[in-house]
Amino acid sequence: MNYAEAEKRLKSCGQEHVLAYWKKLNKTEQTALLQQIATIDPKSVKYCQSALAKGAEVPDSSKGRAPKVAVLKGRKLAEAIAAGEKELKAGRVAALLVAGGQGSRLGYDGPKGCYSIGPVTGAPLFYFHARKILARTIRYGRAIPFYVMTSEANNAATVKCFEENDYFGLNPDDVFFFTQGMWPGMDRDGRIILDAPGHVFMSPDGHGGLIAALKRSGALDDMKKRGIKSVFFFQVDNPLVEIADPAFIGYHILNKSEYSLKLCAKRDPKEKVGVPMQFGPTFRMVEYTEMTDEQCNRRGKDGQLYFLYGSPAIHVFDRAFLQREAGKAMPLHLAFKKIPYVDAKGQVVKPAEPNGYKFEKFIFDILPNAKVAAFLAFDQKDEFSPVKNAEGGDSPATCKADMQAKWKRWLAEAGVEVKGDLPIEIDPAYAVDAADLRRWGLCLGAD
Ligand code: UTP
């Protein structure tokens, strides 16, 4: 793109000020700015502006009902596992990881997936995800292609982490990296913010950016070519997740579902998780901020919370559903943040108060479009302990403790008692569940 093309593009969406400092930039900075402008789609700019004009509309959730959530046991559980295993043995299951977030609460300088979490080995989050996929690949004899969404900011470091670790044992041909989109930040008037005279402030377009990125990158075509039907979606910060869990895959298949969600009982009525609600024939994820106090605390006749279940973002999608959604616009969510900007004198200012908007799409906004959705309960302590904060709740310390408590339960089931505070870690490729440990008749521990 040259200067004239850049100017034309910016004019078409009222953002000519992006070139205000052009003459003060050196050649390298000018080239970089032109490259950045080439990635800014005027249609997207107008879409952000219209979201801004609408403001942070809070949808009315007062008529929402709690959806029917299955708790699988006995014969039903066995049937779901059998159906899931059939899909895995036929090679119709893929794993899809969103790892493009900025991890600002954790404050780690690098992709969150490279963060060391192994209680004994210090292995990174990516290790636990990849090794679980490897374990199921070995168990079922068919590859589970692994699609990893990164952002422009962390793609190179993510790929390097996989390369340096020999893809954690996975076949590189079955690992597909793709980057999500970036949106420019805007001030209250819908003007794009420059965070340096030659640089537009951009941020990742949210985990919902996944849908467009899957299409743009060719990942969806790749899934189709490989005969994938079910796509297991998970987040990078939860090493407890049971990736491609046969029971969940099977439940999804048996229900002919397009979008299935694993849900766990909230730890407290106001826990900061999305709550799926039913509105007539469709479902929608209601954010905790949208729920009234009455809704949060409402109880059924059994004394249980009426809106008991929250979503830890563990989903299975039908591939064809993702394909159908890929061409559609998704709603934008606004986050009012402190964004560095260039003042009238060309100086960069770090504001003390929020001054601009970031725009994000959320994956669960496609839930209302699913013709069939299914909800499956699971026990939070077994599958969900995210690393969100540096300290306190949902931190590396709580996550490591939860990982070890889970392995201790497995070992106890296999007849091994772990005494005291001995740190333990089990390579998921060695045992992906307690049954594996029993099968091997051995266990690994720290010495
Ligand atoms: P979070 O909402 O927890 O955000 O992401 P985050 O960026 O990791 O952390 P904070 O909020 O800055 O502290 C949940 C999941 O969605 C992914 C993250 O990588 C994580 O797996 N995500 C989030 C993306 O892939 N892209 C995004 O733009 C945002």
Short mmCIF file of C-alpha atoms and ligand atoms in Angstrom, two decimals:
data_model
loop_
_atom_site.label_atom_id
_atom_site.label_comp_id
_atom_site.label_asym_id
_atom_site.label_seq_id
_atom_site.Cartn_x
_atom_site.Cartn_y
_atom_site.Cartn_z
CA MET A 1 0.00 0.00 0.00
CA ASN A 2 1.33 3.49 -0.84
CA TYR A 3 0.55 6.84 0.80
CA ALA A 4 -2.25 7.77 -1.64
CA GLU A 5 -3.97 4.40 -1.15
CA ALA A 6 -3.65 4.68 2.62
CA GLU A 7 -5.10 8.20 2.58
CA LYS A 8 -8.03 7.05 0.41
CA ARG A 9 -8.74 4.12 2.69
CA LEU A 10 -8.68 6.29 5.82
CA LYS A 11 -10.82 9.01 4.21
CA SER A 12 -13.48 6.44 3.37
CA CYS A 13 -14.03 5.92 7.11
CA GLY A 14 -13.24 9.43 8.37
CA GLN A 15 -9.84 8.58 9.91
CA GLU A 16 -7.39 10.80 7.99
CA HIS A 17 -5.83 11.98 11.26
CA VAL A 18 -3.95 8.64 11.38
CA LEU A 19 -1.52 10.23 8.88
CA ALA A 20 -1.21 13.50 10.87
CA TYR A 21 2.45 12.93 11.79
CA TRP A 22 3.49 11.40 8.45
CA LYS A 23 6.10 14.04 7.67
CA LYS A 24 7.79 13.57 11.05
CA LEU A 25 8.25 9.81 10.55
CA ASN A 26 11.39 8.23 9.15
CA LYS A 27 11.20 5.81 6.20
CA THR A 28 10.99 2.67 8.38
CA GLU A 29 8.20 4.16 10.48
CA GLN A 30 6.32 5.26 7.36
CA THR A 31 6.53 1.75 5.88
CA ALA A 32 5.35 0.20 9.15
CA LEU A 33 2.41 2.62 9.37
CA LEU A 34 1.36 1.86 5.79
CA GLN A 35 1.50 -1.86 6.58
CA GLN A 36 -0.69 -1.30 9.61
CA ILE A 37 -3.21 0.79 7.67
CA ALA A 38 -3.41 -2.01 5.09
CA THR A 39 -4.79 -4.30 7.83
CA ILE A 40 -7.51 -1.81 8.86
CA ASP A 41 -10.70 -2.58 7.01
CA PRO A 42 -12.91 0.54 6.62
CA LYS A 43 -16.00 -1.67 7.02
CA SER A 44 -14.71 -2.86 10.40
CA VAL A 45 -13.98 0.72 11.44
CA LYS A 46 -17.56 1.70 10.64
CA TYR A 47 -18.80 -1.38 12.49
CA CYS A 48 -16.83 -0.32 15.59
CA GLN A 49 -18.17 3.23 15.27
CA SER A 50 -21.75 2.00 15.09
CA ALA A 51 -21.16 -0.22 18.18
CA LEU A 52 -19.81 2.85 19.95
CA ALA A 53 -22.81 4.95 18.94
CA LYS A 54 -25.16 2.29 20.31
CA GLY A 55 -23.18 2.23 23.57
CA ALA A 56 -22.87 -0.71 25.92
CA GLU A 57 -26.47 -1.88 25.54
CA VAL A 58 -27.40 -4.40 28.22
CA PRO A 59 -29.78 -6.99 26.76
CA ASP A 60 -32.83 -7.77 28.89
CA SER A 61 -32.38 -11.14 30.55
CA SER A 62 -35.29 -10.91 32.98
CA LYS A 63 -37.32 -13.51 31.06
CA GLY A 64 -34.49 -16.02 30.93
CA ARG A 65 -35.02 -19.54 32.26
CA ALA A 66 -32.45 -22.07 33.40
CA PRO A 67 -31.75 -24.59 30.59
CA LYS A 68 -31.99 -28.33 31.07
CA VAL A 69 -28.54 -29.54 32.05
CA ALA A 70 -27.67 -33.25 31.86
CA VAL A 71 -25.76 -35.03 34.60
CA LEU A 72 -24.53 -38.27 33.03
CA LYS A 73 -24.35 -41.43 35.13
CA GLY A 74 -24.56 -45.20 34.66
CA ARG A 75 -25.98 -46.37 31.33
CA LYS A 76 -26.36 -42.86 29.87
CA LEU A 77 -22.72 -42.10 30.64
CA ALA A 78 -21.59 -45.40 29.09
CA GLU A 79 -23.64 -44.67 25.94
CA ALA A 80 -22.13 -41.19 25.61
CA ILE A 81 -18.59 -42.52 26.08
CA ALA A 82 -19.18 -45.22 23.45
CA ALA A 83 -20.52 -42.65 20.96
CA GLY A 84 -17.57 -40.32 21.64
CA GLU A 85 -15.03 -43.10 21.28
CA LYS A 86 -16.56 -44.06 17.95
CA GLU A 87 -15.97 -40.49 16.70
CA LEU A 88 -12.41 -40.45 18.01
CA LYS A 89 -11.61 -43.83 16.44
CA ALA A 90 -13.01 -42.59 13.14
CA GLY A 91 -10.78 -39.48 13.25
CA ARG A 92 -13.72 -37.08 13.20
CA VAL A 93 -12.66 -34.97 16.22
CA ALA A 94 -10.43 -31.85 16.29
CA ALA A 95 -9.12 -29.77 19.20
CA LEU A 96 -9.35 -25.99 19.01
CA LEU A 97 -7.46 -23.77 21.44
CA VAL A 98 -7.87 -20.02 21.80
CA ALA A 99 -4.52 -18.64 22.91
CA GLY A 100 -4.53 -15.12 21.48
CA GLY A 101 -5.37 -13.26 24.69
CA GLN A 102 -3.06 -10.70 26.27
CA GLY A 103 -3.08 -12.27 29.73
CA SER A 104 -2.86 -8.82 31.28
CA ARG A 105 -4.12 -9.92 34.72
CA LEU A 106 -1.40 -12.57 34.99
CA GLY A 107 1.19 -10.02 33.93
CA TYR A 108 3.41 -12.59 32.21
CA ASP A 109 5.61 -11.32 29.40
CA GLY A 110 4.91 -13.85 26.66
CA PRO A 111 2.12 -16.10 25.43
CA LYS A 112 0.16 -17.42 28.42
CA GLY A 113 0.54 -20.94 27.00
CA CYS A 114 4.32 -20.72 27.67
CA TYR A 115 3.70 -19.99 31.35
CA SER A 116 5.28 -22.63 33.59
CA ILE A 117 2.61 -24.56 35.51
CA GLY A 118 3.91 -28.12 36.01
CA PRO A 119 4.24 -28.53 39.81
CA VAL A 120 7.35 -30.71 39.43
CA THR A 121 8.74 -30.15 35.93
CA GLY A 122 7.71 -26.53 35.50
CA ALA A 123 6.30 -27.53 32.11
CA PRO A 124 4.25 -24.83 30.32
CA LEU A 125 0.48 -24.78 29.91
CA PHE A 126 0.88 -25.80 26.24
CA TYR A 127 2.62 -29.00 27.36
CA PHE A 128 -0.41 -30.21 29.31
CA HIS A 129 -2.78 -29.46 26.42
CA ALA A 130 -0.62 -31.06 23.74
CA ARG A 131 0.18 -34.16 25.80
CA LYS A 132 -3.53 -34.79 26.47
CA ILE A 133 -4.17 -34.67 22.75
CA LEU A 134 -1.25 -37.02 22.21
CA ALA A 135 -2.64 -39.45 24.80
CA ARG A 136 -6.03 -39.65 23.09
CA THR A 137 -4.38 -39.91 19.68
CA ILE A 138 -2.44 -42.93 20.90
CA ARG A 139 -5.44 -44.45 22.66
CA TYR A 140 -7.79 -44.18 19.68
CA GLY A 141 -5.24 -44.65 16.90
CA ARG A 142 -6.29 -41.54 14.95
CA ALA A 143 -4.89 -38.03 14.91
CA ILE A 144 -6.81 -35.27 16.65
CA PRO A 145 -5.74 -32.25 14.60
CA PHE A 146 -4.88 -29.37 16.91
CA TYR A 147 -5.83 -25.83 15.81
CA VAL A 148 -4.21 -23.07 17.87
CA MET A 149 -5.41 -19.49 17.57
CA THR A 150 -2.78 -16.89 18.44
CA SER A 151 -2.60 -13.14 17.96
CA GLU A 152 -0.10 -11.11 15.95
CA ALA A 153 1.52 -10.20 19.25
CA ASN A 154 2.18 -13.78 20.40
CA ASN A 155 2.15 -15.98 17.29
CA ALA A 156 5.92 -16.12 16.72
CA ALA A 157 6.65 -16.89 20.40
CA THR A 158 3.93 -19.57 20.44
CA VAL A 159 5.27 -21.33 17.36
CA LYS A 160 8.81 -21.12 18.80
CA CYS A 161 7.64 -22.73 22.05
CA PHE A 162 6.15 -25.68 20.12
CA GLU A 163 9.23 -26.00 17.91
CA GLU A 164 11.68 -25.89 20.79
CA ASN A 165 9.71 -28.62 22.55
CA ASP A 166 9.35 -30.89 19.48
CA TYR A 167 5.64 -30.13 19.46
CA PHE A 168 5.43 -31.92 22.82
CA GLY A 169 5.37 -35.22 20.93
CA LEU A 170 2.61 -34.32 18.48
CA ASN A 171 3.06 -34.67 14.74
CA PRO A 172 3.69 -31.11 13.43
CA ASP A 173 1.53 -31.94 10.40
CA ASP A 174 -1.43 -32.15 12.77
CA VAL A 175 -0.83 -28.78 14.44
CA PHE A 176 -2.21 -25.69 12.73
CA PHE A 177 -1.46 -22.17 14.02
CA PHE A 178 -3.56 -19.23 12.87
CA THR A 179 -3.85 -15.64 14.02
CA GLN A 180 -6.94 -13.75 15.06
CA GLY A 181 -7.78 -10.27 13.84
CA MET A 182 -6.90 -6.98 15.51
CA TRP A 183 -9.16 -3.98 15.89
CA PRO A 184 -7.99 -0.39 16.29
CA GLY A 185 -8.84 1.30 19.59
CA MET A 186 -11.05 4.40 19.44
CA ASP A 187 -11.69 7.46 21.55
CA ARG A 188 -15.19 8.46 22.66
CA ASP A 189 -15.78 10.18 19.31
CA GLY A 190 -14.99 7.10 17.26
CA ARG A 191 -11.56 8.34 16.17
CA ILE A 192 -8.81 5.74 15.90
CA ILE A 193 -6.16 6.22 18.62
CA LEU A 194 -2.48 6.52 17.73
CA ASP A 195 -0.28 5.23 20.54
CA ALA A 196 2.82 6.64 18.82
CA PRO A 197 3.06 9.18 15.97
CA GLY A 198 3.54 6.35 13.48
CA HIS A 199 1.52 3.60 15.14
CA VAL A 200 -2.16 2.80 15.58
CA PHE A 201 -3.22 1.24 18.89
CA MET A 202 -4.57 -2.21 18.02
CA SER A 203 -5.84 -5.03 20.24
CA PRO A 204 -6.95 -8.62 19.54
CA ASP A 205 -10.58 -8.91 18.48
CA GLY A 206 -11.61 -11.25 21.32
CA HIS A 207 -12.01 -15.04 21.40
CA GLY A 208 -15.05 -14.57 19.16
CA GLY A 209 -12.58 -13.42 16.50
CA LEU A 210 -12.03 -17.16 16.19
CA ILE A 211 -14.92 -17.67 13.79
CA ALA A 212 -13.65 -15.26 11.14
CA ALA A 213 -10.03 -16.32 11.70
CA LEU A 214 -10.89 -20.00 11.19
CA LYS A 215 -12.27 -19.17 7.78
CA ARG A 216 -9.64 -16.62 6.75
CA SER A 217 -6.75 -18.92 7.68
CA GLY A 218 -8.07 -21.96 5.83
CA ALA A 219 -8.42 -23.89 9.13
CA LEU A 220 -12.09 -24.61 8.44
CA ASP A 221 -11.26 -25.96 4.98
CA ASP A 222 -8.51 -28.06 6.51
CA MET A 223 -10.98 -29.52 9.02
CA LYS A 224 -13.40 -30.34 6.23
CA LYS A 225 -10.69 -31.99 4.15
CA ARG A 226 -9.74 -34.16 7.13
CA GLY A 227 -13.35 -35.24 7.68
CA ILE A 228 -13.74 -33.49 11.03
CA LYS A 229 -17.26 -33.36 12.45
CA SER A 230 -16.83 -32.31 16.09
CA VAL A 231 -14.55 -29.51 17.25
CA PHE A 232 -13.56 -29.43 20.92
CA PHE A 233 -12.98 -25.81 22.02
CA PHE A 234 -10.99 -24.80 25.10
CA GLN A 235 -9.01 -21.94 26.63
CA VAL A 236 -5.28 -21.80 27.20
CA ASP A 237 -5.36 -21.00 30.90
CA ASN A 238 -7.11 -24.14 32.18
CA PRO A 239 -4.73 -27.11 32.37
CA LEU A 240 -7.41 -29.26 34.03
CA VAL A 241 -9.58 -29.37 30.91
CA GLU A 242 -10.29 -32.89 29.61
CA ILE A 243 -9.58 -32.27 25.93
CA ALA A 244 -11.68 -34.33 23.50
CA ASP A 245 -13.38 -36.01 26.43
CA PRO A 246 -15.30 -38.96 24.84
CA ALA A 247 -18.34 -38.51 27.12
CA PHE A 248 -18.76 -34.88 26.08
CA ILE A 249 -18.14 -35.58 22.40
CA GLY A 250 -20.58 -38.49 22.56
CA TYR A 251 -23.24 -36.44 24.36
CA HIS A 252 -22.91 -33.78 21.66
CA ILE A 253 -23.25 -36.37 18.88
CA LEU A 254 -26.18 -38.25 20.45
CA ASN A 255 -28.06 -34.96 20.81
CA LYS A 256 -27.28 -33.96 17.20
CA SER A 257 -26.15 -30.72 18.78
CA GLU A 258 -24.51 -27.85 16.93
CA TYR A 259 -23.10 -26.17 20.02
CA SER A 260 -22.61 -28.08 23.29
CA LEU A 261 -21.44 -26.57 26.52
CA LYS A 262 -19.91 -28.12 29.61
CA LEU A 263 -21.18 -26.33 32.69
CA CYS A 264 -20.23 -26.44 36.34
CA ALA A 265 -22.09 -25.42 39.48
CA LYS A 266 -21.15 -21.89 40.48
CA ARG A 267 -18.92 -21.67 43.54
CA ASP A 268 -20.94 -18.73 44.81
CA PRO A 269 -24.12 -17.03 43.54
CA LYS A 270 -22.20 -14.08 42.14
CA GLU A 271 -19.30 -15.98 40.61
CA LYS A 272 -17.93 -14.11 37.60
CA VAL A 273 -18.92 -16.62 34.93
CA GLY A 274 -21.41 -16.48 32.08
CA VAL A 275 -24.72 -18.23 32.71
CA PRO A 276 -26.59 -19.77 29.78
CA MET A 277 -30.30 -18.99 29.79
CA GLN A 278 -33.18 -20.12 27.64
CA PHE A 279 -35.41 -17.55 25.93
CA GLY A 280 -38.23 -19.37 24.15
CA PRO A 281 -36.65 -21.82 21.72
CA THR A 282 -33.16 -20.28 21.82
CA PHE A 283 -30.34 -19.97 24.31
CA ARG A 284 -28.08 -17.06 25.12
CA MET A 285 -25.10 -16.63 27.43
CA VAL A 286 -25.89 -14.00 30.02
CA GLU A 287 -22.84 -12.34 31.50
CA TYR A 288 -22.63 -12.08 35.27
CA THR A 289 -22.72 -8.30 34.95
CA GLU A 290 -26.12 -8.55 33.24
CA MET A 291 -27.77 -10.62 35.98
CA THR A 292 -29.86 -8.94 38.67
CA ASP A 293 -29.28 -9.71 42.35
CA GLU A 294 -32.59 -11.55 42.36
CA GLN A 295 -31.48 -13.77 39.47
CA CYS A 296 -28.12 -14.49 41.09
CA ASN A 297 -29.71 -15.51 44.38
CA ARG A 298 -32.95 -17.14 43.15
CA ARG A 299 -33.43 -20.65 44.54
CA GLY A 300 -35.58 -23.58 43.45
CA LYS A 301 -37.81 -25.71 45.70
CA ASP A 302 -34.82 -27.93 46.46
CA GLY A 303 -32.93 -24.95 47.89
CA GLN A 304 -30.39 -25.06 45.04
CA LEU A 305 -29.56 -21.93 43.05
CA TYR A 306 -32.03 -21.70 40.16
CA PHE A 307 -29.28 -20.45 37.81
CA LEU A 308 -26.86 -22.97 39.23
CA TYR A 309 -24.61 -23.53 36.25
CA GLY A 310 -21.92 -21.29 34.80
CA SER A 311 -19.79 -21.73 31.71
CA PRO A 312 -16.03 -22.27 31.95
CA ALA A 313 -15.80 -21.98 28.13
CA ILE A 314 -15.45 -25.68 27.32
CA HIS A 315 -17.46 -26.35 24.18
CA VAL A 316 -17.97 -28.78 21.33
CA PHE A 317 -19.02 -27.32 17.98
CA ASP A 318 -20.34 -29.05 14.94
CA ARG A 319 -17.88 -28.12 12.18
CA ALA A 320 -20.64 -27.35 9.69
CA PHE A 321 -22.17 -24.93 12.24
CA LEU A 322 -18.86 -23.05 12.48
CA GLN A 323 -18.78 -22.91 8.69
CA ARG A 324 -22.29 -21.46 8.62
CA GLU A 325 -21.42 -18.84 11.24
CA ALA A 326 -18.17 -17.82 9.56
CA GLY A 327 -19.80 -15.44 7.10
CA LYS A 328 -21.93 -13.61 9.68
CA ALA A 329 -21.20 -10.43 11.61
CA MET A 330 -20.88 -10.87 15.36
CA PRO A 331 -21.86 -8.31 17.99
CA LEU A 332 -19.08 -6.18 19.45
CA HIS A 333 -18.44 -5.75 23.16
CA LEU A 334 -16.88 -2.51 24.34
CA ALA A 335 -14.17 -2.28 26.99
CA PHE A 336 -13.32 1.21 28.25
CA LYS A 337 -9.57 1.20 28.97
CA LYS A 338 -6.52 3.37 29.55
CA ILE A 339 -4.96 3.62 26.10
CA PRO A 340 -1.72 5.56 25.45
CA TYR A 341 -2.28 8.35 22.93
CA VAL A 342 -0.41 11.08 21.07
CA ASP A 343 -1.32 14.61 22.13
CA ALA A 344 -1.52 17.73 19.96
CA LYS A 345 2.25 18.30 20.34
CA GLY A 346 3.03 14.81 19.13
CA GLN A 347 3.96 13.56 22.63
CA VAL A 348 2.86 10.12 23.86
CA VAL A 349 0.65 10.35 26.96
CA LYS A 350 -0.15 7.47 29.32
CA PRO A 351 -3.56 8.40 30.71
CA ALA A 352 -4.40 7.92 34.38
CA GLU A 353 -8.05 7.25 33.61
CA PRO A 354 -9.76 5.19 30.88
CA ASN A 355 -9.91 7.24 27.71
CA GLY A 356 -10.70 4.85 24.88
CA TYR A 357 -12.42 1.71 23.74
CA LYS A 358 -11.22 -1.74 22.79
CA PHE A 359 -13.62 -3.89 20.79
CA GLU A 360 -14.06 -7.62 21.28
CA LYS A 361 -16.21 -10.43 19.95
CA PHE A 362 -17.19 -13.28 22.26
CA ILE A 363 -17.44 -16.86 21.07
CA PHE A 364 -20.65 -17.58 22.97
CA ASP A 365 -22.52 -14.95 20.95
CA ILE A 366 -23.09 -17.62 18.31
CA LEU A 367 -25.06 -19.74 20.81
CA PRO A 368 -28.49 -18.30 19.85
CA ASN A 369 -27.83 -19.33 16.22
CA ALA A 370 -27.42 -23.01 17.04
CA LYS A 371 -30.40 -25.07 15.87
CA VAL A 372 -29.70 -27.53 18.67
CA ALA A 373 -27.69 -26.79 21.81
CA ALA A 374 -26.87 -29.24 24.60
CA PHE A 375 -25.65 -28.68 28.16
CA LEU A 376 -23.66 -31.13 30.21
CA ALA A 377 -22.73 -30.76 33.89
CA PHE A 378 -19.32 -31.66 35.25
CA ASP A 379 -17.52 -31.39 38.55
CA GLN A 380 -15.51 -28.17 38.64
CA LYS A 381 -12.72 -29.60 40.77
CA ASP A 382 -11.95 -32.17 38.07
CA GLU A 383 -11.84 -29.96 35.02
CA PHE A 384 -11.65 -26.25 35.71
CA SER A 385 -9.00 -24.23 37.51
CA PRO A 386 -7.91 -21.30 35.35
CA VAL A 387 -4.75 -19.25 35.66
CA LYS A 388 -6.10 -15.71 35.40
CA ASN A 389 -4.43 -13.67 38.16
CA ALA A 390 -0.86 -13.44 39.41
CA GLU A 391 -2.01 -14.01 42.99
CA GLY A 392 -5.09 -14.92 45.01
CA GLY A 393 -7.99 -16.83 43.43
CA ASP A 394 -7.59 -18.39 39.98
CA SER A 395 -3.82 -17.96 40.15
CA PRO A 396 -0.85 -20.29 39.43
CA ALA A 397 -0.85 -21.30 43.13
CA THR A 398 -4.51 -22.37 43.19
CA CYS A 399 -4.19 -24.06 39.80
CA LYS A 400 -1.12 -26.10 40.81
CA ALA A 401 -2.88 -27.15 44.02
CA ASP A 402 -5.96 -28.22 42.02
CA MET A 403 -3.86 -30.16 39.50
CA GLN A 404 -2.13 -32.05 42.28
CA ALA A 405 -5.35 -32.72 44.16
CA LYS A 406 -6.80 -34.26 40.99
CA TRP A 407 -3.75 -36.48 40.44
CA LYS A 408 -3.87 -37.52 44.08
CA ARG A 409 -7.48 -38.64 43.60
CA TRP A 410 -6.43 -40.67 40.55
CA LEU A 411 -3.54 -42.24 42.43
CA ALA A 412 -5.82 -43.08 45.34
CA GLU A 413 -8.19 -44.78 42.87
CA ALA A 414 -5.21 -46.74 41.57
CA GLY A 415 -4.39 -47.78 45.13
CA VAL A 416 -1.42 -45.42 45.66
CA GLU A 417 -1.36 -43.15 48.66
CA VAL A 418 0.63 -39.92 48.38
CA LYS A 419 1.92 -38.96 51.77
CA GLY A 420 2.14 -35.36 52.98
CA ASP A 421 2.91 -32.52 50.63
CA LEU A 422 5.07 -34.47 48.20
CA PRO A 423 4.77 -32.55 44.92
CA ILE A 424 3.33 -34.71 42.19
CA GLU A 425 2.87 -34.43 38.46
CA ILE A 426 1.63 -36.92 35.89
CA ASP A 427 2.50 -36.58 32.22
CA PRO A 428 -0.89 -36.63 30.46
CA ALA A 429 0.63 -38.78 27.73
CA TYR A 430 1.32 -41.38 30.41
CA ALA A 431 -2.12 -41.28 32.00
CA VAL A 432 -5.06 -39.23 30.88
CA ASP A 433 -7.30 -40.58 33.63
CA ALA A 434 -7.28 -42.81 36.70
CA ALA A 435 -8.09 -45.84 34.53
CA ASP A 436 -4.77 -45.38 32.70
CA LEU A 437 -2.89 -45.41 35.97
CA ARG A 438 -4.61 -48.63 37.00
CA ARG A 439 -3.87 -50.10 33.58
CA TRP A 440 -0.15 -49.35 33.79
CA GLY A 441 0.00 -50.40 37.43
CA LEU A 442 2.68 -47.77 37.86
CA CYS A 443 2.80 -44.13 38.77
CA LEU A 444 5.21 -41.26 38.43
CA GLY A 445 6.01 -38.94 41.30
CA ALA A 446 8.72 -36.60 42.41
CA ASP A 447 11.56 -38.26 44.19
P1 UTP B 1 -9.51 -14.02 28.94
O1 UTP B 1 -10.83 -13.40 28.75
O2 UTP B 1 -9.23 -14.59 30.26
O3 UTP B 1 -8.41 -12.94 28.55
O4 UTP B 1 -9.31 -15.09 27.81
P2 UTP B 1 -6.84 -13.00 28.58
O5 UTP B 1 -6.41 -12.11 27.47
O6 UTP B 1 -6.27 -14.38 28.56
O7 UTP B 1 -6.46 -12.38 29.97
P3 UTP B 1 -6.69 -10.90 30.53
O8 UTP B 1 -8.17 -10.67 30.54
O9 UTP B 1 -5.95 -9.94 29.62
O10 UTP B 1 -6.08 -10.97 31.90
C1 UTP B 1 -9.93 -16.34 27.85
C2 UTP B 1 -9.35 -17.17 26.71
O11 UTP B 1 -9.63 -16.55 25.46
C3 UTP B 1 -8.42 -16.32 24.76
C4 UTP B 1 -7.32 -16.30 25.83
O12 UTP B 1 -6.05 -16.59 25.26
C5 UTP B 1 -7.83 -17.36 26.78
O13 UTP B 1 -7.52 -18.65 26.31
N1 UTP B 1 -8.51 -15.04 24.03
C6 UTP B 1 -8.97 -13.92 24.66
C7 UTP B 1 -8.12 -15.00 22.73
O14 UTP B 1 -7.70 -16.03 22.15
N2 UTP B 1 -8.20 -13.83 22.06
C8 UTP B 1 -8.65 -12.68 22.65
O15 UTP B 1 -8.69 -11.64 21.96
C9 UTP B 1 -9.05 -12.74 23.98
#
